[in-house]
Short mmCIF file of C-alpha atoms in Angstrom, two decimals:
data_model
loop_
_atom_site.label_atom_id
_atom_site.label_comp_id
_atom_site.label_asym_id
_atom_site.label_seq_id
_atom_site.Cartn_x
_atom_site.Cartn_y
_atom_site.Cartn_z
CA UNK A 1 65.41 91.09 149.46
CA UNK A 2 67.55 88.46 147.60
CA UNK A 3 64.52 86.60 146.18
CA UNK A 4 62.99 89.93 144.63
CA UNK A 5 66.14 90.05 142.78
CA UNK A 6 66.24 86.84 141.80
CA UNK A 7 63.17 87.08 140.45
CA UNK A 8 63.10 90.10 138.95
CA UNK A 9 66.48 90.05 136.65
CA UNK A 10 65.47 86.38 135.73
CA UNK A 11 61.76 87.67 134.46
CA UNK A 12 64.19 90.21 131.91
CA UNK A 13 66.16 86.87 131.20
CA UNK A 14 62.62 85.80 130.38
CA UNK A 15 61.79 88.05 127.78
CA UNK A 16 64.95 87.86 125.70
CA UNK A 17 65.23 85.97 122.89
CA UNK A 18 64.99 82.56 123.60
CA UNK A 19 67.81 81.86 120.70
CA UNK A 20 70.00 84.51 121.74
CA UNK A 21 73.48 83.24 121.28
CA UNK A 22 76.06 82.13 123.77
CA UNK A 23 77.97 84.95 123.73
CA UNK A 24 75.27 87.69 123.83
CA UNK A 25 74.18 85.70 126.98
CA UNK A 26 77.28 86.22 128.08
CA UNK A 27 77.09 89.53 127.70
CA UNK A 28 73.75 90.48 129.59
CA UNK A 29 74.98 88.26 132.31
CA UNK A 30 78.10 90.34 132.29
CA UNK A 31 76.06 93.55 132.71
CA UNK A 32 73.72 92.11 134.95
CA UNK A 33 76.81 91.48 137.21
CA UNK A 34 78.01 94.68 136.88
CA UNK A 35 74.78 96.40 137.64
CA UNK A 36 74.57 94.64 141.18
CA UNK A 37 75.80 95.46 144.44
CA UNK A 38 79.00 93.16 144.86
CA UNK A 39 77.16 91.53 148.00
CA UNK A 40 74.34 90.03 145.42
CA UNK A 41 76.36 88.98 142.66
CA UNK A 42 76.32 85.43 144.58
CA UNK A 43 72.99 85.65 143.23
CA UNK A 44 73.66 85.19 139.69
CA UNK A 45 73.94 81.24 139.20
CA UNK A 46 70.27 81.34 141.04
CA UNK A 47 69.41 84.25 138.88
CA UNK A 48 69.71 81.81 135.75
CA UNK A 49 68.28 78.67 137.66
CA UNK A 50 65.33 81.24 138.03
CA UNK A 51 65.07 81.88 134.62
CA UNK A 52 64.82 78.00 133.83
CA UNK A 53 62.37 77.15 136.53
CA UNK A 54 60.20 79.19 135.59
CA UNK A 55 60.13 77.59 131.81
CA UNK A 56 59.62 74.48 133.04
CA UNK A 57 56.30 75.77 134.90
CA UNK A 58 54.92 76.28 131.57
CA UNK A 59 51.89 73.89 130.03
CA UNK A 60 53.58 72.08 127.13
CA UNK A 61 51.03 71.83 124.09
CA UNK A 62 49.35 68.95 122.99
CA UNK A 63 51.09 66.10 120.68
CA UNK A 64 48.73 67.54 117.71
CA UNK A 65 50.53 70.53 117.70
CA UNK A 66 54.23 69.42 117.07
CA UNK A 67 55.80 72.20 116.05
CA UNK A 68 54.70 73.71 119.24
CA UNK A 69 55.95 71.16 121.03
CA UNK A 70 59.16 70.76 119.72
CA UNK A 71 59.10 74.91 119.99
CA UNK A 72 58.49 74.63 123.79
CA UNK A 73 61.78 71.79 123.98
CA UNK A 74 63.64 74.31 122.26
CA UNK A 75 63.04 77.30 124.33
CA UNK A 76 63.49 75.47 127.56
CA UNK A 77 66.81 73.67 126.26
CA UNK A 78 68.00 77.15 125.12
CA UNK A 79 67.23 78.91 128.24
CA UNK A 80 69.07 75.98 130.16
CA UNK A 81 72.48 78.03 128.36
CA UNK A 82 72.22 80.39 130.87
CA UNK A 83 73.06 78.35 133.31
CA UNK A 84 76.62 77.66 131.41
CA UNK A 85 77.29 80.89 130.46
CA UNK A 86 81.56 80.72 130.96
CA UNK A 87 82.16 81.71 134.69
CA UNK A 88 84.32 85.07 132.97
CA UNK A 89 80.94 86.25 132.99
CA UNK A 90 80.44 85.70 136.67
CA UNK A 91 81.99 87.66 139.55
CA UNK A 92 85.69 87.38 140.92
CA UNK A 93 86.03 84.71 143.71
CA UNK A 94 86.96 87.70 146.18
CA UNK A 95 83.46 88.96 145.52
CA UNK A 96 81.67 85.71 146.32
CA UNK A 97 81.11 84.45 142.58
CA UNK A 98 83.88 81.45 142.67
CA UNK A 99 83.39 78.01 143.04
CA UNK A 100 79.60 77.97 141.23
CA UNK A 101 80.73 76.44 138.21
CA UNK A 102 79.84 72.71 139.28
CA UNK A 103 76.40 73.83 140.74
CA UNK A 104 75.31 75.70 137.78
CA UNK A 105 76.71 72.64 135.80
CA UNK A 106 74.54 69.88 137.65
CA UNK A 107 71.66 72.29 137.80
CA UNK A 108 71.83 72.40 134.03
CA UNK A 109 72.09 68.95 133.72
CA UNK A 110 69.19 67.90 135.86
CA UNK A 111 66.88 70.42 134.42
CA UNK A 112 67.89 69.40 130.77
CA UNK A 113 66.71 66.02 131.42
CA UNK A 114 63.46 67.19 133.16
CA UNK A 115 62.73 68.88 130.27
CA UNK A 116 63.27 66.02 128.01
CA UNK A 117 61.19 63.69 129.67
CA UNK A 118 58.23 66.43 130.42
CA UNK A 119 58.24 67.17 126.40
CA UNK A 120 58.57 63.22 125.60
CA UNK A 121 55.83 62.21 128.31
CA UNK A 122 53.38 65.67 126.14
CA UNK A 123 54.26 63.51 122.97
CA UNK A 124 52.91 60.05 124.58
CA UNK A 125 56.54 58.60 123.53
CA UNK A 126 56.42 59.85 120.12
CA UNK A 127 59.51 61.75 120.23
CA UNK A 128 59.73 62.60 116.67
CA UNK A 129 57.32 64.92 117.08
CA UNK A 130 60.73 66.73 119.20
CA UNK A 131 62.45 66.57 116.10
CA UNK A 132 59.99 67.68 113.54
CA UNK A 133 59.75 64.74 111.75
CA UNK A 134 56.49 63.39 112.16
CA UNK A 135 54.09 62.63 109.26
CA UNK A 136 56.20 65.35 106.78
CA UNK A 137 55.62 68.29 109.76
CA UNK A 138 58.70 70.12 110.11
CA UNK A 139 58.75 71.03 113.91
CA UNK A 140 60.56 74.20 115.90
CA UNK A 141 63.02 71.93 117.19
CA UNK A 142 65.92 71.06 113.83
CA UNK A 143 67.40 67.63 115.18
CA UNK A 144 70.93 69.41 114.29
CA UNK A 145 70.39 72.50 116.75
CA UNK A 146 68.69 69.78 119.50
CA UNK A 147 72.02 67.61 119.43
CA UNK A 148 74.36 70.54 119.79
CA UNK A 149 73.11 71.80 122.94
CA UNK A 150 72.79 68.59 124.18
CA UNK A 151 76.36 67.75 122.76
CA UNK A 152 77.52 71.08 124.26
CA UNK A 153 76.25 70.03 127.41
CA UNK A 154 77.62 66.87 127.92
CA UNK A 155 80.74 67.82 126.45
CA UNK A 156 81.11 70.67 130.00
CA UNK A 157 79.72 67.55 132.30
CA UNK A 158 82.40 64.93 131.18
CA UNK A 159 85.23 67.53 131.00
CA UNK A 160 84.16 68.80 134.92
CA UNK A 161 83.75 64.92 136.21
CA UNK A 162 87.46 64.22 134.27
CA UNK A 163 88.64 67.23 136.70
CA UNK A 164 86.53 66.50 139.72
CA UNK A 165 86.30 62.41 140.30
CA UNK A 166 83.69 63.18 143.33
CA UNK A 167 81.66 65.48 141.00
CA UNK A 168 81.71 63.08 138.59
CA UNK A 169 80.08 60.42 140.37
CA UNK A 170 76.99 62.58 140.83
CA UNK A 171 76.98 63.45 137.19
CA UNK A 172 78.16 59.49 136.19
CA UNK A 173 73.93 59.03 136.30
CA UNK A 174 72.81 61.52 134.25
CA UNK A 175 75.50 61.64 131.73
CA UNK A 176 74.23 57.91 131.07
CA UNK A 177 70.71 59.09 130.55
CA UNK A 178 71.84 62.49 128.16
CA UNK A 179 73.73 60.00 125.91
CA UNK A 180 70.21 57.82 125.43
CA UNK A 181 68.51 61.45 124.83
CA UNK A 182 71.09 62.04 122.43
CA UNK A 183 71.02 58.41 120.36
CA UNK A 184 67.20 58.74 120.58
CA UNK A 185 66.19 61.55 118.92
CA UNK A 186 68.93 60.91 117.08
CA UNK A 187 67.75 58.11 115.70
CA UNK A 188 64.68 59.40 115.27
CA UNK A 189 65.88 62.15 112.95
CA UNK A 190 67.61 59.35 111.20
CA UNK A 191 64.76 57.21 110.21
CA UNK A 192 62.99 60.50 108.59
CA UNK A 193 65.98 60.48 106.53
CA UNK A 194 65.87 56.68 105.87
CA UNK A 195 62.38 56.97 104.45
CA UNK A 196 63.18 59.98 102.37
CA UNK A 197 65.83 57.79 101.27
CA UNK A 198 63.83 54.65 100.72
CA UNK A 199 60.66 57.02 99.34
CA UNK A 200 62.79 58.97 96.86
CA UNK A 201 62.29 58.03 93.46
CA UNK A 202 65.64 55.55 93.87
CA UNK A 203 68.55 56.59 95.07
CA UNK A 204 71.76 54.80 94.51
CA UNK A 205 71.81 51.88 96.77
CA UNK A 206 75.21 52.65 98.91
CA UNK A 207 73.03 55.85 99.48
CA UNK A 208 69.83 54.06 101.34
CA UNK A 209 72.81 51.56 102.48
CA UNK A 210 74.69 54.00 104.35
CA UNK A 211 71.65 55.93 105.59
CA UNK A 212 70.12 52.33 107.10
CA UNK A 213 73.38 51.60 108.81
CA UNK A 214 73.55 55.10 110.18
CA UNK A 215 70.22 54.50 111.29
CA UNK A 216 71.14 51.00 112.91
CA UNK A 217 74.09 52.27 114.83
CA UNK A 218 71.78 55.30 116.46
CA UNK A 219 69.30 52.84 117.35
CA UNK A 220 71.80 50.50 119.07
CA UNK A 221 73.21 52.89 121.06
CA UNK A 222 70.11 54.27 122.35
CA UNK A 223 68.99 50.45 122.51
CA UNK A 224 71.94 49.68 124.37
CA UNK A 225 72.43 52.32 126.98
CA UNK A 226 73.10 52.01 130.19
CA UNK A 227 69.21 53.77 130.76
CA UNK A 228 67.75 50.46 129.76
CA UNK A 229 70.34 48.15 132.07
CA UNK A 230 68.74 49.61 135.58
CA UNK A 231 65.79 49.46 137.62
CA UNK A 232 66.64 50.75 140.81
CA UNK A 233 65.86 54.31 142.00
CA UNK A 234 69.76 56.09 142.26
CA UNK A 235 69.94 55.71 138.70
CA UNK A 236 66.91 57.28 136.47
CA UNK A 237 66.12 59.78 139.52
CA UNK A 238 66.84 63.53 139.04
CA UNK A 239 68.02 65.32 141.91
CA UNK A 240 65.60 68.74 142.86
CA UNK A 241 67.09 72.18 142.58
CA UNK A 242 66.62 72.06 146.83
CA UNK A 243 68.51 68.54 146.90
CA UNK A 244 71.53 69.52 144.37
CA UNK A 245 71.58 73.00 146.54
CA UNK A 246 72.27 70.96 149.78
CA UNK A 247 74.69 68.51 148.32
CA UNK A 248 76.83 71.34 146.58
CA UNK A 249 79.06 72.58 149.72
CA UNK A 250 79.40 76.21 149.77
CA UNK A 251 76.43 77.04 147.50
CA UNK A 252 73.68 77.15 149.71
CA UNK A 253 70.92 79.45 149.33
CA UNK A 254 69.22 81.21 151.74
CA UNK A 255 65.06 79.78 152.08
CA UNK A 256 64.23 83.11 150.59
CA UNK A 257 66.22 82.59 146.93
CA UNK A 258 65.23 78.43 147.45
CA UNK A 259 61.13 79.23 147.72
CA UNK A 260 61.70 81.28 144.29
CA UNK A 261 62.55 78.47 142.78
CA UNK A 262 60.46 75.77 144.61
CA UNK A 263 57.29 77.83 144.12
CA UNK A 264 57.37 76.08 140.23
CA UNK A 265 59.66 73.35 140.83
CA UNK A 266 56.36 71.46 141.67
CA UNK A 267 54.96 70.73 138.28
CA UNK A 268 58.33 68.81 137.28
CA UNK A 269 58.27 66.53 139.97
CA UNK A 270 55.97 63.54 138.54
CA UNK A 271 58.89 63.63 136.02
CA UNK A 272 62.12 63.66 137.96
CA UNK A 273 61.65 59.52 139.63
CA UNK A 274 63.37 57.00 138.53
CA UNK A 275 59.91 55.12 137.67
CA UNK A 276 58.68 57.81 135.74
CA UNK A 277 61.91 57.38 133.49
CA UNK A 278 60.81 53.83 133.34
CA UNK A 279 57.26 54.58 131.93
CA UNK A 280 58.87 56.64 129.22
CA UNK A 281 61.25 53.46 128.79
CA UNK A 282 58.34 51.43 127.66
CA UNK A 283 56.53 54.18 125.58
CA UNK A 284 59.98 54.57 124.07
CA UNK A 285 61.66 51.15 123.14
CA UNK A 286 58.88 49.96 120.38
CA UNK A 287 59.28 52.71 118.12
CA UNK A 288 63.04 52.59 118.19
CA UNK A 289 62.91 48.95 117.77
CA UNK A 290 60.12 49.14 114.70
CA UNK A 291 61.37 51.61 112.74
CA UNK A 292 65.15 50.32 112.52
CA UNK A 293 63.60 46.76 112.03
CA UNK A 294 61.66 48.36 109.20
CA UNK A 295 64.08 50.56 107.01
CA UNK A 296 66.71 47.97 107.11
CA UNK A 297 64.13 45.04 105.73
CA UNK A 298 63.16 47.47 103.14
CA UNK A 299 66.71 48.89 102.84
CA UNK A 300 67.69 45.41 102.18
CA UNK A 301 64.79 44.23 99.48
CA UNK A 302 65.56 47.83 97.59
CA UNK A 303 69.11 47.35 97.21
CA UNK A 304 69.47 43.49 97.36
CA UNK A 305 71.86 43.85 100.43
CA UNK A 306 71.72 40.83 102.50
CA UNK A 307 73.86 42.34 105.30
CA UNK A 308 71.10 44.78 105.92
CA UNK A 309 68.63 41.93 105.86
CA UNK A 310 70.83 40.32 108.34
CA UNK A 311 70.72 43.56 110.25
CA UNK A 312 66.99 43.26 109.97
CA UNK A 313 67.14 40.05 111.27
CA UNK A 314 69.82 40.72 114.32
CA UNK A 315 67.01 42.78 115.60
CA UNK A 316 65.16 40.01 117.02
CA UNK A 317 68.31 39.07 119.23
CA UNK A 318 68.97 42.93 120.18
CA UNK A 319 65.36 42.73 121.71
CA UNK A 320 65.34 39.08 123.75
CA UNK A 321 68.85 40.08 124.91
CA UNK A 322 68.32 39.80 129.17
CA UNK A 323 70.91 42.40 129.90
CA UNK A 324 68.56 45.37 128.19
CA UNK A 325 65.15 43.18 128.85
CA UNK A 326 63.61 45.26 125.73
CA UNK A 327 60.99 42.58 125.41
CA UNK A 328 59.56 43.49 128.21
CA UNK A 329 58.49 47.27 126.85
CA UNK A 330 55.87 45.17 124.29
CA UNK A 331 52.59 44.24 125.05
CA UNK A 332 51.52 41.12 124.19
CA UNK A 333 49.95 42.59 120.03
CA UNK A 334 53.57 44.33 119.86
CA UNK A 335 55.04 41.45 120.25
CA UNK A 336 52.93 39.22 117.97
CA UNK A 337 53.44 41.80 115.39
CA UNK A 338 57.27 41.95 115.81
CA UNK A 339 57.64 38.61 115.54
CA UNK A 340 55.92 38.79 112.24
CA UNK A 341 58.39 41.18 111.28
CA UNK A 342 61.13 39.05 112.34
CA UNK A 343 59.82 36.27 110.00
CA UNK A 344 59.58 38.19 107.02
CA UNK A 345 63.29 38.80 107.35
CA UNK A 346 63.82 35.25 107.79
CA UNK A 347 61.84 34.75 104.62
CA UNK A 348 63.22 37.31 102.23
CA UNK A 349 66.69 36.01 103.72
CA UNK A 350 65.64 32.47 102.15
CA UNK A 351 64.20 33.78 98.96
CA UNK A 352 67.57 35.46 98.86
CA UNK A 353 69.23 32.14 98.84
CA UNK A 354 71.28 32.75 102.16
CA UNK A 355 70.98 30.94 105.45
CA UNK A 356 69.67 32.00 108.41
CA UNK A 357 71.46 31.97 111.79
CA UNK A 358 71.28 34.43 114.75
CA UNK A 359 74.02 35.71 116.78
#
C-alpha cells in the first residue's frame, strides 16, 4: 500500500545524515524515484513530508542541555531540505510528479516554523540557547548555518509568491513570521558578539560601535515585524499538513498516505495557533528589548559615543510605540526595571553634557 511506502523510504531518509548536503539529497531522492514503480512516484513529496513529521514527533531536550537543543533545531531544519530538493529530482509531469513544487514549498514552510516555535517554547523563550550562545556554551546549532537555511528558504517562498500572486497570499503570513525568526536569532547571535566585543580587553571603539549598531538594527527588525502588529488568528496560525493538503488543488492524498503523517502530526499542534505564537511573543520581546538596551548603554560609556547612548535611549520609545504594543510583553518588575534602565541613559546622556529629547 501507498502508506507502507511512504513510510518505509522516509524511515531510510531517517537514518541519513542529518547534514547531508543539498545535492547528495538530491541524489537519493533521484534514486529513490528511479527505484519506484512510475504509478508511486506521486509519492515522493509525501515521502519527504514523512521524513519531517516524523522529526517533529521527537521529545526536544531540556533548556539545560543547549547544545542538544540547538542539535535537535538543527536536525529538524535540515531534514525540512528534503522537502526542497529541486523538482529535477522529482518525476516528469507525464508520470504524475508535476505541479508539487508549491505543496512541498508551503509544507516546508509551515513545518519550519513549527519547529521554531516547538524548540523556542523547550528553551522557555531563551532562544540563544538555539544559537549556542548562552552563558559561553557553544551549541549544535552555528547562528551562520541556522540563517542560511532559513535564508534559503525564504529566498524559494518569495521567488514562488513573485510567480504565483494566489500562492503568495497563503505564504504572505508566514513569510512575515520567518523574517522575525530570522532578525531574532539573529540578533541574538549578535549580542554574543557585542559582549565579546564590550568584554574583550578593549577593542577599538568603531569596533564595539559597529558591532552595537549591528546589533540595534537586528533587534529593530525583529522588534518591528509585522509578527508583533497582529492579534487575530489568520495571521500567527500554521496551516496542518491535512489543511495545506486540501487547499493545494491537485495534490491530494489518499487517507492512507494522510494518517502516516497525522499519526505524529499531533504533538505539534499546541504549537501551530495563532495564540500559542503570542505566548512565545511575550517570552520573547524582553530579552530582545534588554539586551540591545544594554550593549548600546555600555557601548556608549566605553567609547564615549553619544549616538549610541541616544540609541540606548530611543529604546524606551521603540517599546511604548502602540503600533507593536511591546509594553505589553512586561510584567509589571520588567517594567520597573526597564524604566530604570531608561533613566540611566538619560543620566549618562546629562553627565555627557548633551540634552535629552525622544523621538
Amino acid at each position: 500500500p501507498d502508506e507502507k511506502v511512504v513510510d518505509g523510504v522516509a524511515s531510510f531518509l531517517c537514518k541519513l545524515p542529518h547534514d547531508l548536503p543539498p545535492a547528495q539529497k538530491t541524489l537519493c531522492f533521484g534514486e529513490a524515484a528511479r527505484l519506484l514503480p512510475p504509478e508511486q512516484r506521486p509519492l515522493l513529496p509525501h515521502i519527504a513530508l514523512r521524513a519531517v513529521t516524523h522529526r517533529q514527533s521527537l521529545p526536544l531536550p531540556p533548556p539545560a542541555q543547549p547544545a542538544a537543543l540547538a542539535g535537535a533545531l538543527r536536525d529538524t531544519l535540515q531534514c525540512v531540505r528534503w522537502l526542497t530538493v529541486p523538482s529535477a529530482a522529482a518525476p516528469p509531469a507525464g508520470e504524475g510528479g508535476g505541479g508539487d513544487e508549491a505543496w512541498r514549498l508551503v509544507q516546508a514552510l509551515s513545518q519550519a516554523l513549527l519547529a521554531l516555535r516547538r524548540a523556542a517554547a523547550a528553551s522557555s523563550g531563551h532562544v540563544e540557547l538555539l544559537v549556542g550562545t548562552a552563558s559561553g556554551v557553544r551549541g549544535a546549532l552555528p547562528s551562520e548555518e541556522t540563517e542560511a537555511l532559513l535564508d534559503e528558504l525564504g529566498a524559494h517562498a518569495r521567488a514562488a509568491a513573485a510567480a504565483d500572486p494566489l500562492l503568495g497570499e497563503s505564504l504572505e503570513p508566514m513569510l512575515f513570521e520567518l523574517r522575525f525568526w530570522s532578525a531574532a536569532l539573529r540578533a541574538h547571535a549578535e549580542h554574543a558578539a557585542c559582549l565579546r566585543a564590550l568584554e574583550g580587553g578593549g577593542p577599538a571603539a568603531a569596533v564595539v560601535g559597529a558591532a552595537a549598531r549591528s546589533l540595534d538594527a537586528a533587534t529593530r527588525e525583529a522588534l518591528t515585524s509585522v509578527v508583533m502588529q497582529y492579534e487575530g488568528e489568520t495571521m500567527g496560525r500554521l496551516p496542518s499538513v491535512a489543511e495545506v493538503d486540501a487547499a493545494m488543488a491537485g495534490q491530494r492524498a489518499g487517507a492512507g498516505v494522510l494518517a502516516v503523517h497525522l499519526q505524529d502530526e499531533e504533538s505539534g499542534a499546541a504549537h501551530r495557533s495563532a495564540a500559542a505564537l503570542r505566548r512565545l511573543r511575550r517570552q520573547l520581546v524582553p530579552p530582545l528589548v534588554r539586551n540591545v538596551h544594554h550593549v548600546l548603554l555600555e557601548a556608549g560609556r566605553k567609547t564615549g559615543d553619544q549616538d549610541l547612548l541616544h540609541l540606548s535611549l530611543y529604546v524606551a520609545d521603540l517599546v511604548a510605540d502602540a503600533r507593536y504594543g511591546l509594553y505589553s510583553n512586561f510584567d509589571a518588575p520588567g517594567l520597573q526595571h526597564l524604566l530604570s534602565q531608561f533613566r540611566a541613559s538619560a543620566l549618562e546622556l546629562l553627565s555627557a553634557g548633551d540634552g535629552v529629547e525622544t523621538a
